[in-house]
Short mmCIF file of C-alpha atoms in Angstrom, two decimals:
data_model
loop_
_atom_site.label_atom_id
_atom_site.label_comp_id
_atom_site.label_asym_id
_atom_site.label_seq_id
_atom_site.Cartn_x
_atom_site.Cartn_y
_atom_site.Cartn_z
CA MET N 1 107.56 -95.87 39.97
CA ASN N 2 104.64 -94.01 41.54
CA ASN N 3 103.84 -90.56 40.18
CA LEU N 4 101.62 -88.09 41.98
CA PRO N 5 99.50 -85.85 39.73
CA ALA N 6 101.25 -82.61 38.87
CA LEU N 7 98.93 -79.59 38.79
CA GLU N 8 99.90 -76.20 37.46
CA ILE N 9 97.50 -74.20 39.63
CA ASP N 10 96.08 -74.37 43.13
CA PHE N 11 92.42 -74.37 44.16
CA SER N 12 92.42 -71.02 45.98
CA GLU N 13 90.06 -69.44 43.45
CA LEU N 14 87.43 -72.10 44.17
CA ILE N 15 87.80 -71.48 47.90
CA ASN N 16 87.42 -67.72 47.36
CA ILE N 17 84.22 -68.29 45.37
CA TYR N 18 82.78 -70.52 48.07
CA PHE N 19 83.63 -68.30 51.02
CA GLY N 20 82.15 -65.36 49.14
CA THR N 21 78.74 -66.75 50.08
CA ILE N 22 79.63 -66.46 53.78
CA ALA N 23 80.96 -62.92 53.35
CA SER N 24 77.73 -61.95 51.57
CA ARG N 25 75.53 -63.42 54.29
CA LEU N 26 77.66 -61.75 56.97
CA LEU N 27 77.28 -58.37 55.30
CA MET N 28 73.51 -58.69 54.93
CA THR N 29 73.15 -59.80 58.56
CA ALA N 30 75.15 -56.79 59.74
CA ILE N 31 72.99 -54.49 57.62
CA ASP N 32 69.80 -56.02 59.03
CA MET N 33 71.13 -55.52 62.58
CA LYS N 34 72.22 -51.91 61.78
CA VAL N 35 75.72 -52.71 63.04
CA PHE N 36 77.40 -49.98 61.00
CA ASP N 37 75.27 -47.26 62.60
CA HIS N 38 77.18 -47.90 65.84
CA LEU N 39 80.69 -47.84 64.35
CA GLU N 40 81.05 -44.21 63.30
CA HIS N 41 83.51 -43.83 66.20
CA PRO N 42 85.86 -46.47 67.66
CA VAL N 43 84.01 -48.72 70.13
CA SER N 44 84.49 -52.09 71.79
CA SER N 45 82.64 -55.23 70.75
CA ASP N 46 80.84 -55.19 74.12
CA THR N 47 79.52 -51.70 73.36
CA VAL N 48 78.22 -52.87 70.00
CA ALA N 49 76.66 -55.96 71.56
CA GLU N 50 74.85 -53.82 74.11
CA ALA N 51 73.60 -51.44 71.41
CA ILE N 52 72.24 -54.13 69.10
CA ILE N 53 71.21 -56.51 71.93
CA SER N 54 73.37 -59.46 70.94
CA HIS N 55 75.68 -62.13 72.36
CA PRO N 56 78.96 -60.37 73.31
CA TYR N 57 81.38 -63.11 72.24
CA ASN N 58 79.68 -63.84 68.91
CA THR N 59 79.35 -60.13 68.24
CA GLY N 60 83.13 -59.90 68.52
CA LEU N 61 83.49 -62.76 66.05
CA MET N 62 81.15 -61.00 63.64
CA LEU N 63 83.12 -57.75 63.91
CA ASP N 64 86.42 -59.56 63.35
CA ALA N 65 84.96 -61.21 60.24
CA LEU N 66 83.76 -57.83 58.94
CA CYS N 67 87.31 -56.57 59.44
CA ALA N 68 88.60 -59.55 57.47
CA SER N 69 86.14 -58.62 54.72
CA GLY N 70 87.52 -55.07 54.60
CA VAL N 71 84.30 -53.30 55.58
CA ILE N 72 85.37 -52.15 59.05
CA MET N 73 88.70 -51.87 60.89
CA LYS N 74 90.08 -52.76 64.31
CA ASN N 75 92.72 -50.91 66.32
CA ASN N 76 93.62 -51.57 69.95
CA SER N 77 90.53 -53.79 70.30
CA LEU N 78 88.23 -50.98 69.13
CA TYR N 79 86.15 -51.26 65.94
CA SER N 80 85.12 -48.52 63.51
CA ASN N 81 83.78 -48.18 59.98
CA CYS N 82 86.04 -48.00 56.97
CA GLN N 83 85.12 -45.22 54.53
CA LEU N 84 83.16 -47.77 52.49
CA ALA N 85 80.81 -48.47 55.40
CA THR N 86 80.61 -44.84 56.50
CA ASP N 87 79.46 -43.65 53.10
CA PHE N 88 77.20 -46.53 52.04
CA LEU N 89 76.10 -48.59 55.05
CA VAL N 90 75.04 -46.08 57.72
CA CYS N 91 71.28 -45.51 57.82
CA GLY N 92 70.15 -42.02 56.86
CA LYS N 93 73.14 -41.15 54.67
CA PRO N 94 72.17 -39.92 51.16
CA ALA N 95 74.07 -42.79 49.52
CA TYR N 96 72.91 -45.48 51.99
CA LEU N 97 72.80 -48.70 49.97
CA GLY N 98 71.45 -50.97 52.68
CA GLU N 99 67.87 -50.92 51.37
CA TRP N 100 69.03 -51.59 47.82
CA LEU N 101 71.12 -54.54 48.99
CA LYS N 102 68.29 -55.90 51.12
CA ARG N 103 65.82 -55.72 48.25
CA ALA N 104 68.27 -57.42 45.92
CA ASP N 105 68.90 -60.05 48.58
CA ASP N 106 65.17 -60.63 49.11
CA ALA N 107 64.79 -61.28 45.40
CA ALA N 108 67.84 -63.52 45.21
CA GLN N 109 67.25 -65.83 48.17
CA PRO N 110 64.23 -67.76 46.79
CA PHE N 111 66.02 -68.09 43.44
CA LEU N 112 69.20 -69.48 45.00
CA PHE N 113 67.29 -72.37 46.55
CA LYS N 114 65.49 -73.08 43.26
CA MET N 115 68.42 -72.52 40.90
CA GLU N 116 68.53 -76.14 39.78
CA HIS N 117 64.80 -75.99 39.02
CA TYR N 118 65.26 -72.98 36.73
CA ILE N 119 68.26 -74.56 35.02
CA ARG N 120 66.37 -77.79 34.36
CA SER N 121 62.89 -76.40 33.64
CA GLY N 122 63.35 -72.80 32.56
CA PRO N 123 61.52 -69.69 33.79
CA ASP N 124 58.00 -69.73 35.23
CA SER N 125 56.62 -66.99 32.92
CA PRO N 126 56.36 -64.09 35.40
CA ALA N 127 53.53 -61.60 35.15
CA GLU N 128 54.34 -58.33 33.34
CA GLU N 129 54.36 -56.34 36.57
CA GLU N 130 57.07 -58.64 37.96
CA THR N 131 59.55 -58.03 35.13
CA MET N 132 62.48 -55.61 35.31
CA ASN N 133 60.50 -53.03 33.30
CA GLY N 134 57.25 -53.62 35.16
CA GLU N 135 55.70 -50.63 36.90
CA ALA N 136 55.65 -52.20 40.37
CA HIS N 137 59.29 -53.26 40.05
CA CYS N 138 60.45 -49.79 38.95
CA GLU N 139 58.56 -47.92 41.67
CA TYR N 140 59.77 -50.37 44.33
CA TYR N 141 63.40 -49.68 43.47
CA THR N 142 63.22 -45.91 42.86
CA HIS N 143 64.58 -44.84 46.25
CA SER N 144 67.28 -47.49 45.98
CA HIS N 145 68.21 -46.14 42.55
CA ALA N 146 68.47 -42.69 44.10
CA ALA N 147 70.92 -44.02 46.69
CA SER N 148 73.11 -45.67 44.05
CA SER N 149 73.01 -42.44 42.03
CA PHE N 150 74.16 -40.46 45.06
CA ALA N 151 76.84 -43.12 45.61
CA GLY N 152 78.64 -41.83 42.52
CA ILE N 153 76.76 -43.09 39.47
CA ALA N 154 75.03 -39.76 38.77
CA LYS N 155 78.26 -37.75 38.90
CA SER N 156 79.99 -40.31 36.70
CA PHE N 157 77.18 -40.16 34.12
CA ALA N 158 77.32 -36.35 34.24
CA ASN N 159 81.08 -36.30 33.72
CA HIS N 160 80.83 -38.47 30.62
CA ILE N 161 77.82 -36.65 29.17
CA SER N 162 79.24 -33.17 29.80
CA ALA N 163 82.38 -34.14 27.89
CA LEU N 164 80.38 -34.76 24.70
CA PRO N 165 80.82 -32.23 21.84
CA GLY N 166 78.16 -29.53 21.94
CA PHE N 167 77.06 -30.18 25.50
CA LYS N 168 77.81 -26.63 26.65
CA GLU N 169 75.45 -25.31 23.97
CA CYS N 170 72.56 -27.51 25.12
CA ARG N 171 69.65 -25.64 26.66
CA LYS N 172 66.86 -28.22 26.78
CA LEU N 173 67.36 -31.83 27.90
CA LEU N 174 64.99 -34.75 28.40
CA ASP N 175 65.95 -37.52 30.82
CA LEU N 176 63.69 -40.30 29.52
CA GLY N 177 62.92 -42.91 32.16
CA GLY N 178 64.84 -40.67 34.55
CA GLY N 179 63.65 -42.31 37.78
CA PRO N 180 64.35 -40.25 40.91
CA GLY N 181 65.90 -37.42 38.88
CA ILE N 182 69.38 -37.54 40.43
CA ASN N 183 71.08 -38.07 37.07
CA ALA N 184 69.29 -35.07 35.57
CA MET N 185 70.29 -32.91 38.53
CA ALA N 186 73.92 -33.97 38.20
CA VAL N 187 73.94 -33.14 34.48
CA THR N 188 72.44 -29.67 35.01
CA GLU N 189 75.23 -28.94 37.50
CA LYS N 190 77.61 -29.21 34.53
CA ASN N 191 75.73 -26.56 32.52
CA THR N 192 73.96 -23.79 34.43
CA ASP N 193 72.03 -22.73 31.29
CA LEU N 194 70.54 -26.19 30.87
CA LYS N 195 66.92 -27.00 31.76
CA ALA N 196 66.15 -30.68 32.21
CA THR N 197 62.87 -32.61 32.26
CA VAL N 198 62.56 -35.99 33.91
CA PHE N 199 59.99 -38.20 32.17
CA ASP N 200 58.82 -41.34 33.95
CA ARG N 201 55.70 -43.04 35.25
CA PRO N 202 53.46 -40.79 37.39
CA GLY N 203 54.22 -42.65 40.61
CA ILE N 204 57.95 -42.38 39.98
CA VAL N 205 58.00 -38.68 39.09
CA LYS N 206 56.25 -37.94 42.40
CA ILE N 207 59.32 -39.39 44.08
CA ALA N 208 61.59 -37.44 41.71
CA GLU N 209 59.80 -34.22 42.65
CA GLU N 210 60.61 -34.88 46.30
CA TYR N 211 64.32 -35.17 45.53
CA ILE N 212 64.27 -32.15 43.22
CA LYS N 213 62.74 -30.04 45.97
CA LYS N 214 64.95 -31.46 48.71
CA TYR N 215 68.15 -30.59 46.86
CA GLY N 216 66.97 -27.26 45.46
CA PHE N 217 66.76 -27.99 41.72
CA GLU N 218 63.23 -26.64 41.12
CA ASP N 219 64.53 -23.96 38.73
CA SER N 220 66.52 -26.33 36.54
CA VAL N 221 64.73 -29.70 36.66
CA SER N 222 61.02 -30.37 36.02
CA THR N 223 59.00 -33.56 35.53
CA ILE N 224 56.46 -35.14 33.21
CA GLY N 225 54.51 -38.22 34.23
CA GLY N 226 53.41 -40.75 31.64
CA ASP N 227 54.32 -43.81 29.59
CA TYR N 228 57.06 -42.96 27.11
CA THR N 229 56.05 -45.84 24.85
CA ARG N 230 52.73 -44.15 24.03
CA ASP N 231 52.40 -40.66 25.58
CA SER N 232 53.85 -37.42 24.22
CA ILE N 233 57.41 -36.82 25.45
CA GLY N 234 57.63 -33.21 24.25
CA ALA N 235 59.70 -31.71 21.43
CA GLU N 236 62.61 -29.50 20.39
CA TYR N 237 65.13 -31.03 22.78
CA ASP N 238 68.83 -30.36 22.31
CA MET N 239 69.57 -33.68 23.98
CA ILE N 240 67.68 -36.76 25.12
CA MET N 241 69.43 -39.09 27.50
CA ILE N 242 68.37 -42.56 28.59
CA THR N 243 70.39 -44.30 31.28
CA ASP N 244 70.05 -47.95 32.28
CA SER N 245 66.49 -48.23 30.99
CA LEU N 246 66.08 -49.68 27.48
CA TYR N 247 66.17 -53.38 28.31
CA TYR N 248 63.47 -54.33 25.82
CA ASP N 249 63.21 -56.38 22.64
CA ASP N 250 64.38 -54.69 19.43
CA ASN N 251 60.88 -53.74 18.27
CA ASP N 252 60.19 -51.91 21.54
CA VAL N 253 63.59 -50.23 21.56
CA ASP N 254 63.08 -49.04 17.99
CA ALA N 255 59.64 -47.63 18.81
CA VAL N 256 61.08 -45.59 21.69
CA LEU N 257 64.05 -44.36 19.66
CA LYS N 258 61.81 -43.24 16.79
CA ARG N 259 59.85 -41.13 19.28
CA CYS N 260 63.14 -39.69 20.50
CA HIS N 261 64.23 -38.97 16.93
CA ASP N 262 61.07 -36.93 16.34
CA ALA N 263 61.50 -35.02 19.62
CA ILE N 264 65.12 -33.89 19.10
CA LYS N 265 65.75 -30.70 17.14
CA LYS N 266 68.04 -30.59 14.10
CA GLY N 267 71.64 -30.95 15.21
CA GLY N 268 70.59 -32.34 18.59
CA MET N 269 71.91 -35.48 20.21
CA PHE N 270 70.71 -38.71 21.78
CA VAL N 271 72.90 -40.34 24.43
CA GLY N 272 72.27 -43.68 26.09
CA ILE N 273 74.30 -45.35 28.83
CA HIS N 274 73.54 -48.98 29.64
CA ALA N 275 74.99 -52.07 31.24
CA VAL N 276 75.73 -54.61 28.50
CA LEU N 277 77.22 -58.05 28.24
CA THR N 278 80.51 -58.56 26.42
CA HIS N 279 82.87 -61.44 25.59
CA GLU N 280 80.07 -63.68 24.30
CA ARG N 281 77.83 -62.81 27.26
CA THR N 282 80.42 -63.83 29.89
CA ARG N 283 81.61 -60.38 31.04
CA PRO N 284 81.52 -58.18 33.09
CA ALA N 285 81.53 -60.95 35.71
CA ASN N 286 79.70 -58.93 38.38
CA LEU N 287 76.92 -58.07 35.91
CA VAL N 288 76.51 -61.67 34.72
CA LEU N 289 76.19 -62.87 38.31
CA ASP N 290 74.08 -59.94 39.50
CA LEU N 291 71.45 -60.47 36.82
CA LEU N 292 71.32 -64.26 37.00
CA THR N 293 68.28 -64.08 39.28
CA GLU N 294 66.27 -61.95 36.85
CA THR N 295 67.47 -63.51 33.60
CA MET N 296 66.96 -67.16 34.64
CA THR N 297 63.49 -66.43 36.04
CA GLY N 298 62.42 -64.61 32.88
CA GLN N 299 62.13 -61.18 34.50
CA ALA N 300 64.78 -59.56 32.33
CA HIS N 301 66.78 -60.02 29.15
CA MET N 302 70.24 -58.52 29.27
CA ARG N 303 71.42 -56.90 26.07
CA GLU N 304 74.81 -57.29 24.41
CA GLU N 305 77.27 -54.56 23.47
CA LYS N 306 76.34 -52.24 20.60
CA PHE N 307 72.65 -53.22 20.69
CA LEU N 308 71.75 -49.56 21.14
CA MET N 309 74.10 -48.25 18.45
CA TYR N 310 72.58 -50.62 15.90
CA ALA N 311 69.09 -49.52 16.98
CA LEU N 312 70.06 -45.84 16.61
CA GLU N 313 71.23 -46.53 13.07
CA ARG N 314 67.98 -48.35 12.23
CA CYS N 315 65.99 -45.37 13.51
CA GLY N 316 67.73 -42.74 11.38
CA PHE N 317 70.33 -41.30 13.76
CA LYS N 318 73.61 -40.23 12.18
CA ASP N 319 77.23 -40.28 13.30
CA THR N 320 76.49 -42.98 15.84
CA THR N 321 79.19 -43.90 18.35
CA SER N 322 79.66 -46.66 20.90
CA LYS N 323 82.29 -46.96 23.60
CA MET N 324 82.76 -48.62 26.97
CA ILE N 325 83.07 -46.24 29.93
CA ASP N 326 83.89 -46.67 33.60
CA VAL N 327 81.00 -45.88 35.95
CA CYS N 328 82.02 -46.29 39.59
CA GLY N 329 84.20 -49.25 38.76
CA MET N 330 81.59 -50.84 36.48
CA GLN N 331 81.97 -51.10 32.72
CA MET N 332 78.97 -49.66 30.88
CA GLU N 333 78.42 -48.71 27.26
CA MET N 334 77.73 -45.15 26.09
CA ASN N 335 76.07 -44.71 22.69
CA THR N 336 75.34 -41.46 20.89
CA GLY N 337 73.55 -40.40 17.73
CA ILE N 338 72.91 -37.07 16.00
CA ILE N 339 69.80 -35.79 14.23
#
């Protein structure tokens, strides 16, 4: 008797993984062509083709595929943005993520074609300025970080931080490695008596000052430019927060945290929020995949859960805590310690 193999599952998940590459390329092509700028109101595919100077029939196919991807919608042969595209993919919007996606894509494309090389041979020892904590890298992505902060990350951080015990009594806060300053602005909105200082590299705080002025936070948010691994960060803070920044080796993390310990007043708090790997470095899936370019090429080393809590304990902080929080649909870890 002949017996065909009996399988308990189908292969749809493999197909979904594969076609994800097409959906990604489609999205990046539409961003490059500024397609979403022309879909704020219902229009025909011919109208879009005329606006972006493209082939009418293939433009319609592209728009149908974007509908299938859930980015835009179609009704009575007219296309328009879904809320996702309206908020994040239209040029000029505060939370426009197109530049961030394009920069990530530019970094990923060379890696994708050399992935086997990196798997077989290992990283190529990038120069310091090319690493995730390198100055050029950080300045290059500052405006993109501002967009992602406006996209909801800053408000989410602020909601979690403002819920901490004693936050309402805080009067002086340091946002260490605060980038464009959006997180600090969001936190001060939760406590009108709070004055925040954004500390980052001089080139980055110049950008932060532009955002602070643009959104009217000059009275509540100031800046200091320098290198927080060696320059003075100030003193007598009620709270120091570091978000998505301390991706260093333990010795470097400890050195920074000891400086923070000395700069926080008695009874004050440190709070850090970072992306971390869990489940033996296999989750969250989007983080593992997102950072594959930088980790395989030696530009970054992703930390595992509770790395910061253990560092806080080594550096003399008390009553340390660690918990996973939701930040715009992403799982991140929030750690706190008291002086």
